[in-house]
PDB file of C-alpha atoms in Angstrom:
ATOM      1  CA  LYS A   1       0.004   0.005   0.013  1.00 63.00           C
ATOM      2  CA  TYR A   2       2.953   2.301   1.076  1.00 81.00           C
ATOM      3  CA  ALA A   3       4.705   1.607  -2.236  1.00 87.00           C
ATOM      4  CA  ARG A   4       1.801   2.354  -4.308  1.00 90.00           C
ATOM      5  CA  ASP A   5       1.158   5.754  -2.445  1.00 91.00           C
ATOM      6  CA  VAL A   6       4.712   6.699  -2.800  1.00 93.00           C
ATOM      7  CA  TYR A   7       4.694   6.044  -6.836  1.00 93.00           C
ATOM      8  CA  ASP A   8       1.231   7.971  -7.271  1.00 93.00           C
ATOM      9  CA  ALA A   9       2.817  10.670  -5.060  1.00 94.00           C
ATOM     10  CA  MET A  10       5.570  10.920  -7.510  1.00 94.00           C
ATOM     11  CA  ILE A  11       3.470  11.215 -10.382  1.00 93.00           C
ATOM     12  CA  VAL A  12       1.412  13.725  -8.955  1.00 94.00           C
ATOM     13  CA  GLU A  13       4.395  15.992  -8.135  1.00 93.00           C
ATOM     14  CA  GLY A  14       6.060  15.349 -11.389  1.00 93.00           C
ATOM     15  CA  ILE A  15       9.186  13.762  -9.831  1.00 93.00           C
ATOM     16  CA  GLU A  16      11.462  11.859 -12.666  1.00 92.00           C
ATOM     17  CA  MET A  17      11.454   8.256 -12.803  1.00 93.00           C
ATOM     18  CA  LYS A  18      14.515   7.098 -14.619  1.00 93.00           C
ATOM     19  CA  LEU A  19      14.874   4.015 -16.216  1.00 92.00           C
ATOM     20  CA  GLY A  20      17.063   1.984 -13.741  1.00 93.00           C
ATOM     21  CA  PHE A  21      14.183   3.227 -11.096  1.00 93.00           C
ATOM     22  CA  LEU A  22      11.512   1.892 -13.437  1.00 93.00           C
ATOM     23  CA  SER A  23      13.356  -1.396 -14.344  1.00 92.00           C
ATOM     24  CA  LYS A  24      13.780  -2.188 -10.507  1.00 92.00           C
ATOM     25  CA  LEU A  25      10.003  -1.299  -9.852  1.00 92.00           C
ATOM     26  CA  LEU A  26       9.021  -3.740 -12.692  1.00 92.00           C
ATOM     27  CA  SER A  27      11.253  -6.727 -11.497  1.00 90.00           C
ATOM     28  CA  MET A  28       9.184  -6.401  -8.231  1.00 90.00           C
ATOM     29  CA  SER A  29       6.319  -7.924 -10.402  1.00 88.00           C
ATOM     30  CA  LYS A  30       7.387 -11.388  -9.507  1.00 84.00           C
ATOM     31  CA  TYR A  31       6.634 -10.960  -5.667  1.00 85.00           C
ATOM     32  CA  ASN A  32       4.047  -8.169  -5.582  1.00 87.00           C
ATOM     33  CA  ARG A  33       0.367  -7.757  -6.879  1.00 88.00           C
ATOM     34  CA  GLN A  34      -0.928  -5.136  -9.171  1.00 89.00           C
ATOM     35  CA  GLU A  35      -2.697  -3.722  -5.928  1.00 88.00           C
ATOM     36  CA  ASP A  36       0.912  -3.279  -4.614  1.00 89.00           C
ATOM     37  CA  LEU A  37       2.033  -1.131  -7.740  1.00 90.00           C
ATOM     38  CA  PRO A  38       0.615  -0.226 -10.912  1.00 93.00           C
ATOM     39  CA  PHE A  39       2.525  -2.370 -13.160  1.00 93.00           C
ATOM     40  CA  HIS A  40       0.921  -1.452 -16.186  1.00 93.00           C
ATOM     41  CA  ASP A  41       2.116   2.041 -15.637  1.00 94.00           C
ATOM     42  CA  VAL A  42       5.380   1.033 -14.784  1.00 93.00           C
ATOM     43  CA  LEU A  43       5.864  -1.091 -17.993  1.00 92.00           C
ATOM     44  CA  ALA A  44       4.379   2.016 -20.325  1.00 91.00           C
ATOM     45  CA  ARG A  45       6.697   4.482 -18.732  1.00 92.00           C
ATOM     46  CA  LEU A  46       9.732   2.211 -19.132  1.00 92.00           C
ATOM     47  CA  VAL A  47       8.900   1.407 -22.806  1.00 89.00           C
ATOM     48  CA  ASP A  48       8.108   5.141 -23.740  1.00 89.00           C
ATOM     49  CA  LYS A  49      11.536   5.950 -22.363  1.00 89.00           C
ATOM     50  CA  GLY A  50      13.158   3.639 -24.555  1.00 88.00           C
ATOM     51  CA  GLY A  51      14.051   1.133 -21.806  1.00 87.00           C
ATOM     52  CA  ARG A  52      14.409  -2.411 -22.288  1.00 84.00           C
ATOM     53  CA  PRO A  53      12.678  -4.269 -19.404  1.00 85.00           C
ATOM     54  CA  ASN A  54      13.920  -7.768 -18.678  1.00 79.00           C
ATOM     55  CA  PRO A  55      11.660 -10.049 -20.393  1.00 76.00           C
ATOM     56  CA  MET A  56      11.453 -11.982 -17.037  1.00 79.00           C
ATOM     57  CA  ALA A  57       9.784  -9.314 -15.457  1.00 85.00           C
ATOM     58  CA  VAL A  58       7.174  -8.147 -18.052  1.00 88.00           C
ATOM     59  CA  LEU A  59       4.938 -11.363 -18.092  1.00 89.00           C
ATOM     60  CA  PRO A  60       4.713 -11.611 -14.486  1.00 89.00           C
ATOM     61  CA  ALA A  61       3.493  -7.948 -14.482  1.00 90.00           C
ATOM     62  CA  ILE A  62       0.701  -8.987 -17.138  1.00 92.00           C
ATOM     63  CA  HIS A  63      -0.336 -12.258 -15.328  1.00 90.00           C
ATOM     64  CA  ASN A  64      -0.430  -9.906 -12.259  1.00 90.00           C
ATOM     65  CA  MET A  65      -3.746  -8.118 -13.682  1.00 92.00           C
ATOM     66  CA  PHE A  66      -5.850 -11.528 -13.526  1.00 92.00           C
ATOM     67  CA  PRO A  67      -8.857 -11.527 -14.221  1.00 92.00           C
ATOM     68  CA  TYR A  68      -8.045  -9.224 -16.792  1.00 95.00           C
ATOM     69  CA  THR A  69     -11.229  -7.096 -16.500  1.00 94.00           C
ATOM     70  CA  ASP A  70      -9.712  -3.920 -16.014  1.00 94.00           C
ATOM     71  CA  ALA A  71      -9.564  -2.884 -19.823  1.00 95.00           C
ATOM     72  CA  GLU A  72      -7.703   0.474 -19.479  1.00 93.00           C
ATOM     73  CA  GLN A  73      -5.017  -1.120 -17.311  1.00 92.00           C
ATOM     74  CA  MET A  74      -4.868  -4.164 -19.731  1.00 95.00           C
ATOM     75  CA  CYS A  75      -4.705  -2.113 -22.890  1.00 95.00           C
ATOM     76  CA  VAL A  76      -1.676   0.004 -21.663  1.00 92.00           C
ATOM     77  CA  ALA A  77       0.196  -3.105 -20.616  1.00 92.00           C
ATOM     78  CA  LEU A  78      -0.441  -4.905 -23.753  1.00 94.00           C
ATOM     79  CA  LYS A  79       0.425  -1.856 -26.251  1.00 92.00           C
ATOM     80  CA  ALA A  80       3.692  -1.737 -24.365  1.00 89.00           C
ATOM     81  CA  TRP A  81       4.483  -5.186 -24.494  1.00 91.00           C
ATOM     82  CA  LEU A  82       3.892  -5.261 -28.250  1.00 91.00           C
ATOM     83  CA  ASP A  83       5.480  -2.152 -29.035  1.00 88.00           C
ATOM     84  CA  LEU A  84       8.912  -3.575 -27.376  1.00 85.00           C
ATOM     85  CA  GLU A  85       8.306  -6.999 -28.999  1.00 86.00           C
ATOM     86  CA  LYS A  86       7.999  -5.193 -32.493  1.00 86.00           C
ATOM     87  CA  LEU A  87      10.885  -3.124 -31.875  1.00 82.00           C
ATOM     88  CA  LYS A  88      13.061  -5.903 -30.750  1.00 79.00           C
ATOM     89  CA  GLN A  89      11.794  -8.156 -33.783  1.00 79.00           C
ATOM     90  CA  ASP A  90      12.457  -5.145 -35.910  1.00 76.00           C
ATOM     91  CA  GLU A  91      16.264  -4.598 -34.646  1.00 73.00           C
ATOM     92  CA  MET A  92      16.684  -8.643 -35.304  1.00 71.00           C
ATOM     93  CA  SER A  93      15.590  -8.218 -38.627  1.00 67.00           C
ATOM     94  CA  ASN A  94      17.678  -5.349 -39.780  1.00 68.00           C
ATOM     95  CA  SER A  95      20.842  -7.618 -38.475  1.00 64.00           C
ATOM     96  CA  TYR A  96      20.054 -10.165 -41.085  1.00 57.00           C
ATOM     97  CA  ASP A  97      20.048 -10.064 -44.609  1.00 54.00           C
ATOM     98  CA  LEU A  98      16.539 -10.732 -45.448  1.00 50.00           C
ATOM     99  CA  ASP A  99      17.404 -11.885 -48.775  1.00 51.00           C
ATOM    100  CA  ASP A 100      19.285 -14.905 -47.522  1.00 50.00           C
ATOM    101  CA  GLU A 101      18.091 -15.669 -43.821  1.00 50.00           C
ATOM    102  CA  GLN A 102      15.075 -14.791 -41.852  1.00 46.00           C
ATOM    103  CA  ALA A 103      15.601 -13.467 -38.463  1.00 43.00           C
ATOM    104  CA  PRO A 104      15.003 -15.677 -35.548  1.00 44.00           C
ATOM    105  CA  TRP A 105      11.825 -15.595 -33.714  1.00 47.00           C
ATOM    106  CA  ASN A 106      12.094 -15.640 -30.061  1.00 54.00           C
ATOM    107  CA  GLU A 107       9.363 -17.640 -28.471  1.00 60.00           C
ATOM    108  CA  GLU A 108      10.533 -17.488 -24.884  1.00 63.00           C
ATOM    109  CA  HIS A 109       9.081 -14.469 -23.750  1.00 73.00           C
ATOM    110  CA  VAL A 110       5.900 -14.311 -25.781  1.00 85.00           C
ATOM    111  CA  ILE A 111       2.328 -13.972 -24.282  1.00 91.00           C
ATOM    112  CA  ASP A 112       1.048 -17.607 -24.869  1.00 92.00           C
ATOM    113  CA  LEU A 113      -2.325 -18.694 -26.254  1.00 94.00           C
ATOM    114  CA  SER A 114      -3.972 -19.783 -23.227  1.00 95.00           C
ATOM    115  CA  THR A 115      -3.018 -16.363 -21.374  1.00 95.00           C
ATOM    116  CA  LEU A 116      -4.701 -14.472 -24.452  1.00 97.00           C
ATOM    117  CA  GLU A 117      -7.745 -16.523 -24.059  1.00 97.00           C
ATOM    118  CA  MET A 118      -8.114 -15.624 -20.483  1.00 97.00           C
ATOM    119  CA  ILE A 119      -7.586 -12.073 -21.631  1.00 97.00           C
ATOM    120  CA  SER A 120     -10.114 -12.128 -24.216  1.00 97.00           C
ATOM    121  CA  SER A 121     -12.456 -13.315 -21.502  1.00 97.00           C
ATOM    122  CA  GLY A 122     -11.638 -10.525 -19.211  1.00 97.00           C
ATOM    123  CA  ALA A 123     -12.255  -8.272 -22.736  1.00 97.00           C
ATOM    124  CA  ALA A 124     -15.690 -10.040 -22.981  1.00 96.00           C
ATOM    125  CA  ARG A 125     -16.708  -9.197 -19.422  1.00 95.00           C
ATOM    126  CA  ALA A 126     -15.456  -5.535 -19.591  1.00 95.00           C
ATOM    127  CA  GLY A 127     -17.359  -5.082 -22.816  1.00 93.00           C
ATOM    128  CA  SER A 128     -14.102  -3.686 -24.184  1.00 95.00           C
ATOM    129  CA  SER A 129     -13.763  -3.832 -28.053  1.00 94.00           C
ATOM    130  CA  SER A 130     -10.152  -1.735 -27.604  1.00 95.00           C
ATOM    131  CA  LEU A 131      -8.799  -4.625 -25.327  1.00 97.00           C
ATOM    132  CA  ILE A 132     -10.268  -7.436 -27.713  1.00 97.00           C
ATOM    133  CA  LEU A 133      -8.597  -5.818 -31.091  1.00 96.00           C
ATOM    134  CA  LEU A 134      -5.218  -5.499 -28.886  1.00 96.00           C
ATOM    135  CA  VAL A 135      -5.771  -9.534 -28.471  1.00 97.00           C
ATOM    136  CA  TRP A 136      -5.860  -9.883 -32.078  1.00 97.00           C
ATOM    137  CA  ASP A 137      -2.915  -7.742 -32.842  1.00 96.00           C
ATOM    138  CA  ILE A 138      -1.004  -9.684 -30.516  1.00 96.00           C
ATOM    139  CA  LEU A 139      -2.317 -12.925 -32.427  1.00 95.00           C
ATOM    140  CA  GLU A 140      -1.284 -12.063 -35.401  1.00 94.00           C
ATOM    141  CA  PHE A 141       2.315 -10.936 -34.255  1.00 92.00           C
ATOM    142  CA  CYS A 142       2.750 -14.180 -32.666  1.00 92.00           C
ATOM    143  CA  GLY A 143       1.466 -16.242 -35.664  1.00 92.00           C
ATOM    144  CA  TYR A 144      -1.150 -18.019 -33.403  1.00 94.00           C
ATOM    145  CA  SER A 145      -4.573 -19.439 -34.872  1.00 94.00           C
ATOM    146  CA  PRO A 146      -7.393 -17.836 -32.967  1.00 95.00           C
ATOM    147  CA  THR A 147      -9.295 -20.418 -30.754  1.00 96.00           C
ATOM    148  CA  GLU A 148     -12.971 -20.730 -30.452  1.00 96.00           C
ATOM    149  CA  ALA A 149     -12.749 -19.346 -27.061  1.00 97.00           C
ATOM    150  CA  ILE A 150     -11.359 -16.230 -28.545  1.00 97.00           C
ATOM    151  CA  PHE A 151     -13.895 -16.051 -31.223  1.00 97.00           C
ATOM    152  CA  GLU A 152     -16.748 -16.126 -28.423  1.00 96.00           C
ATOM    153  CA  ASN A 153     -15.297 -13.595 -26.386  1.00 97.00           C
ATOM    154  CA  THR A 154     -14.717 -11.369 -29.301  1.00 97.00           C
ATOM    155  CA  VAL A 155     -18.183 -11.786 -30.544  1.00 96.00           C
ATOM    156  CA  VAL A 156     -19.480 -10.472 -26.882  1.00 95.00           C
ATOM    157  CA  ALA A 157     -16.997  -7.948 -26.227  1.00 95.00           C
ATOM    158  CA  PHE A 158     -18.518  -6.329 -29.602  1.00 95.00           C
ATOM    159  CA  ALA A 159     -22.072  -7.245 -28.848  1.00 93.00           C
ATOM    160  CA  SER A 160     -21.651  -5.261 -25.814  1.00 90.00           C
ATOM    161  CA  GLN A 161     -21.351  -2.001 -27.716  1.00 88.00           C
ATOM    162  CA  PRO A 162     -24.503  -0.949 -29.656  1.00 80.00           C
ATOM    163  CA  ASP A 163     -22.542   0.856 -32.377  1.00 86.00           C
ATOM    164  CA  SER A 164     -20.480  -2.269 -32.608  1.00 90.00           C
ATOM    165  CA  LEU A 165     -23.028  -4.843 -34.174  1.00 90.00           C
ATOM    166  CA  ARG A 166     -21.600  -5.103 -37.754  1.00 91.00           C
ATOM    167  CA  GLN A 167     -18.349  -6.216 -35.998  1.00 93.00           C
ATOM    168  CA  THR A 168     -20.445  -8.534 -33.867  1.00 94.00           C
ATOM    169  CA  PHE A 169     -21.965 -10.531 -37.040  1.00 93.00           C
ATOM    170  CA  ALA A 170     -18.613 -10.161 -38.907  1.00 93.00           C
ATOM    171  CA  ALA A 171     -16.891 -12.028 -35.942  1.00 95.00           C
ATOM    172  CA  MET A 172     -19.546 -14.702 -36.191  1.00 94.00           C
ATOM    173  CA  ALA A 173     -19.183 -14.888 -39.902  1.00 92.00           C
ATOM    174  CA  THR A 174     -15.330 -15.110 -39.755  1.00 94.00           C
ATOM    175  CA  MET A 175     -15.768 -17.851 -36.713  1.00 94.00           C
ATOM    176  CA  ARG A 176     -17.573 -19.948 -39.229  1.00 93.00           C
ATOM    177  CA  GLU A 177     -14.945 -19.509 -41.605  1.00 93.00           C
ATOM    178  CA  TYR A 178     -12.434 -20.999 -39.209  1.00 94.00           C
ATOM    179  CA  GLY A 179     -14.682 -24.085 -38.828  1.00 94.00           C
ATOM    180  CA  HIS A 180     -16.440 -22.913 -35.520  1.00 94.00           C
ATOM    181  CA  VAL A 181     -19.913 -22.775 -35.524  1.00 92.00           C
ATOM    182  CA  PRO A 182     -21.466 -20.304 -33.109  1.00 93.00           C
ATOM    183  CA  SER A 183     -23.057 -22.261 -30.066  1.00 93.00           C
ATOM    184  CA  ARG A 184     -26.667 -21.930 -28.974  1.00 93.00           C
ATOM    185  CA  PRO A 185     -25.306 -20.604 -25.715  1.00 94.00           C
ATOM    186  CA  LEU A 186     -23.297 -17.827 -27.543  1.00 95.00           C
ATOM    187  CA  ILE A 187     -26.160 -17.033 -29.408  1.00 94.00           C
ATOM    188  CA  ARG A 188     -28.375 -16.571 -26.098  1.00 93.00           C
ATOM    189  CA  THR A 189     -25.607 -14.329 -24.796  1.00 93.00           C
ATOM    190  CA  ILE A 190     -25.541 -11.816 -27.660  1.00 93.00           C
ATOM    191  CA  SER A 191     -29.086 -11.717 -27.478  1.00 93.00           C
ATOM    192  CA  TYR A 192     -29.255 -11.247 -23.880  1.00 93.00           C
ATOM    193  CA  VAL A 193     -26.793  -8.389 -24.318  1.00 91.00           C
ATOM    194  CA  ILE A 194     -28.913  -6.495 -26.815  1.00 91.00           C
ATOM    195  CA  ARG A 195     -32.519  -7.168 -26.039  1.00 90.00           C
ATOM    196  CA  PRO A 196     -32.979  -4.348 -23.198  1.00 89.00           C
ATOM    197  CA  ARG A 197     -33.384  -1.857 -25.945  1.00 87.00           C
ATOM    198  CA  GLN A 198     -35.473  -2.408 -29.105  1.00 87.00           C
ATOM    199  CA  SER A 199     -33.389   0.291 -31.034  1.00 88.00           C
ATOM    200  CA  ASN A 200     -30.421  -2.219 -30.499  1.00 89.00           C
ATOM    201  CA  VAL A 201     -32.323  -5.227 -31.899  1.00 91.00           C
ATOM    202  CA  ASN A 202     -33.690  -3.111 -34.778  1.00 90.00           C
ATOM    203  CA  ASN A 203     -30.264  -1.744 -35.364  1.00 90.00           C
ATOM    204  CA  GLY A 204     -29.139  -5.331 -35.522  1.00 90.00           C
ATOM    205  CA  LEU A 205     -31.752  -6.340 -37.876  1.00 89.00           C
ATOM    206  CA  GLN A 206     -30.865  -3.533 -40.296  1.00 89.00           C
ATOM    207  CA  VAL A 207     -27.230  -4.476 -40.121  1.00 88.00           C
ATOM    208  CA  LEU A 208     -28.095  -7.934 -41.394  1.00 87.00           C
ATOM    209  CA  LEU A 209     -30.889  -7.041 -43.746  1.00 83.00           C
ATOM    210  CA  GLY A 210     -29.596  -3.924 -45.093  1.00 79.00           C
ATOM    211  CA  ASN A 211     -25.918  -5.122 -45.877  1.00 67.00           C
ATOM    212  CA  GLU A 212     -24.587  -5.897 -49.191  1.00 65.00           C
ATOM    213  CA  ASP A 213     -22.286  -8.628 -47.492  1.00 63.00           C
ATOM    214  CA  ASP A 214     -24.243 -11.429 -47.538  1.00 73.00           C
ATOM    215  CA  LYS A 215     -21.810 -13.312 -45.452  1.00 82.00           C
ATOM    216  CA  LEU A 216     -23.087 -11.645 -42.290  1.00 87.00           C
ATOM    217  CA  ILE A 217     -26.374 -13.460 -42.749  1.00 86.00           C
ATOM    218  CA  SER A 218     -26.781 -16.959 -41.246  1.00 87.00           C
ATOM    219  CA  LEU A 219     -28.974 -18.691 -39.386  1.00 88.00           C
ATOM    220  CA  GLU A 220     -27.073 -18.149 -36.034  1.00 91.00           C
ATOM    221  CA  SER A 221     -27.026 -14.194 -36.667  1.00 91.00           C
ATOM    222  CA  LEU A 222     -30.878 -14.339 -37.467  1.00 91.00           C
ATOM    223  CA  ASN A 223     -31.491 -16.307 -34.263  1.00 92.00           C
ATOM    224  CA  VAL A 224     -29.752 -13.735 -32.362  1.00 93.00           C
ATOM    225  CA  ILE A 225     -32.460 -11.181 -33.471  1.00 92.00           C
ATOM    226  CA  MET A 226     -35.144 -13.638 -33.449  1.00 92.00           C
ATOM    227  CA  SER A 227     -34.247 -14.471 -29.768  1.00 92.00           C
ATOM    228  CA  ALA A 228     -33.963 -10.768 -28.853  1.00 92.00           C
ATOM    229  CA  TYR A 229     -37.379  -9.967 -30.328  1.00 92.00           C
ATOM    230  CA  ALA A 230     -39.067 -12.990 -28.632  1.00 91.00           C
ATOM    231  CA  GLU A 231     -37.732 -12.663 -25.565  1.00 90.00           C
ATOM    232  CA  ARG A 232     -38.981  -8.813 -25.584  1.00 89.00           C
ATOM    233  CA  GLY A 233     -42.392 -10.183 -26.553  1.00 89.00           C
ATOM    234  CA  GLU A 234     -42.483  -8.916 -29.851  1.00 87.00           C
ATOM    235  CA  THR A 235     -44.518 -11.524 -31.570  1.00 85.00           C
ATOM    236  CA  GLU A 236     -44.776  -9.839 -34.893  1.00 86.00           C
ATOM    237  CA  GLN A 237     -41.198  -9.027 -35.506  1.00 86.00           C
ATOM    238  CA  THR A 238     -40.230 -12.814 -34.355  1.00 88.00           C
ATOM    239  CA  LEU A 239     -42.553 -14.132 -37.083  1.00 87.00           C
ATOM    240  CA  ASP A 240     -40.870 -11.775 -39.549  1.00 84.00           C
ATOM    241  CA  ILE A 241     -37.580 -13.316 -38.685  1.00 84.00           C
ATOM    242  CA  LEU A 242     -38.910 -16.863 -38.966  1.00 83.00           C
ATOM    243  CA  ASN A 243     -40.076 -15.773 -42.805  1.00 82.00           C
ATOM    244  CA  VAL A 244     -36.783 -14.329 -43.624  1.00 79.00           C
ATOM    245  CA  MET A 245     -35.095 -17.811 -42.290  1.00 78.00           C
ATOM    246  CA  GLU A 246     -37.530 -19.767 -44.423  1.00 72.00           C
ATOM    247  CA  GLU A 247     -36.985 -17.729 -47.645  1.00 66.00           C
TER     248      GLU A 247
END
């Protein structure tokens, strides 16, 4: 508690934190919790200053943020990690003749896929599209294939934001392309999220039927809208969706 109070006071007073000091603080992530020190902020400041934190300290700092539902802190930490890893990879690539040899990929200190799944779950619970997009950036950077759980959490994270229903249905479509059929529990979850306001449900229907990209329309996406109308007691609209499904 006192360490965090001192750290916060240093920020308020504008006291400079040198690289060595920040590196020392980050190394304490192996033995302390996020509540003891804001390790996401320490990591971000260290990377912003051009520091090279010890990889053995970076991952514990991220793991300390479990259950990963503080989207703001997670975005800060993951962006700092990704910026650092991209810089290291660029430097390694520049030291090789890319026409003859590819720079080696150091997998020892990357964020593993199971951790990304848990982070994506945190993004879904927080309803954070920013965090889930960072998860996808890291998936691409590390060369991972997205899992069914990451797809499901992506869909839920987007569905939590009324202006992101197009992204919600696009994620469902991509999920099918990867061989993962949206499950009934997932459909019910999306329906539950959007049903409180009829305008959200109407907007979702408009996204599907008013869109030139037919790949957004599927039995699963229509079921989301139909279930939402049915749970709202909107019988006429529910039957209209059934008619569309039968066409």
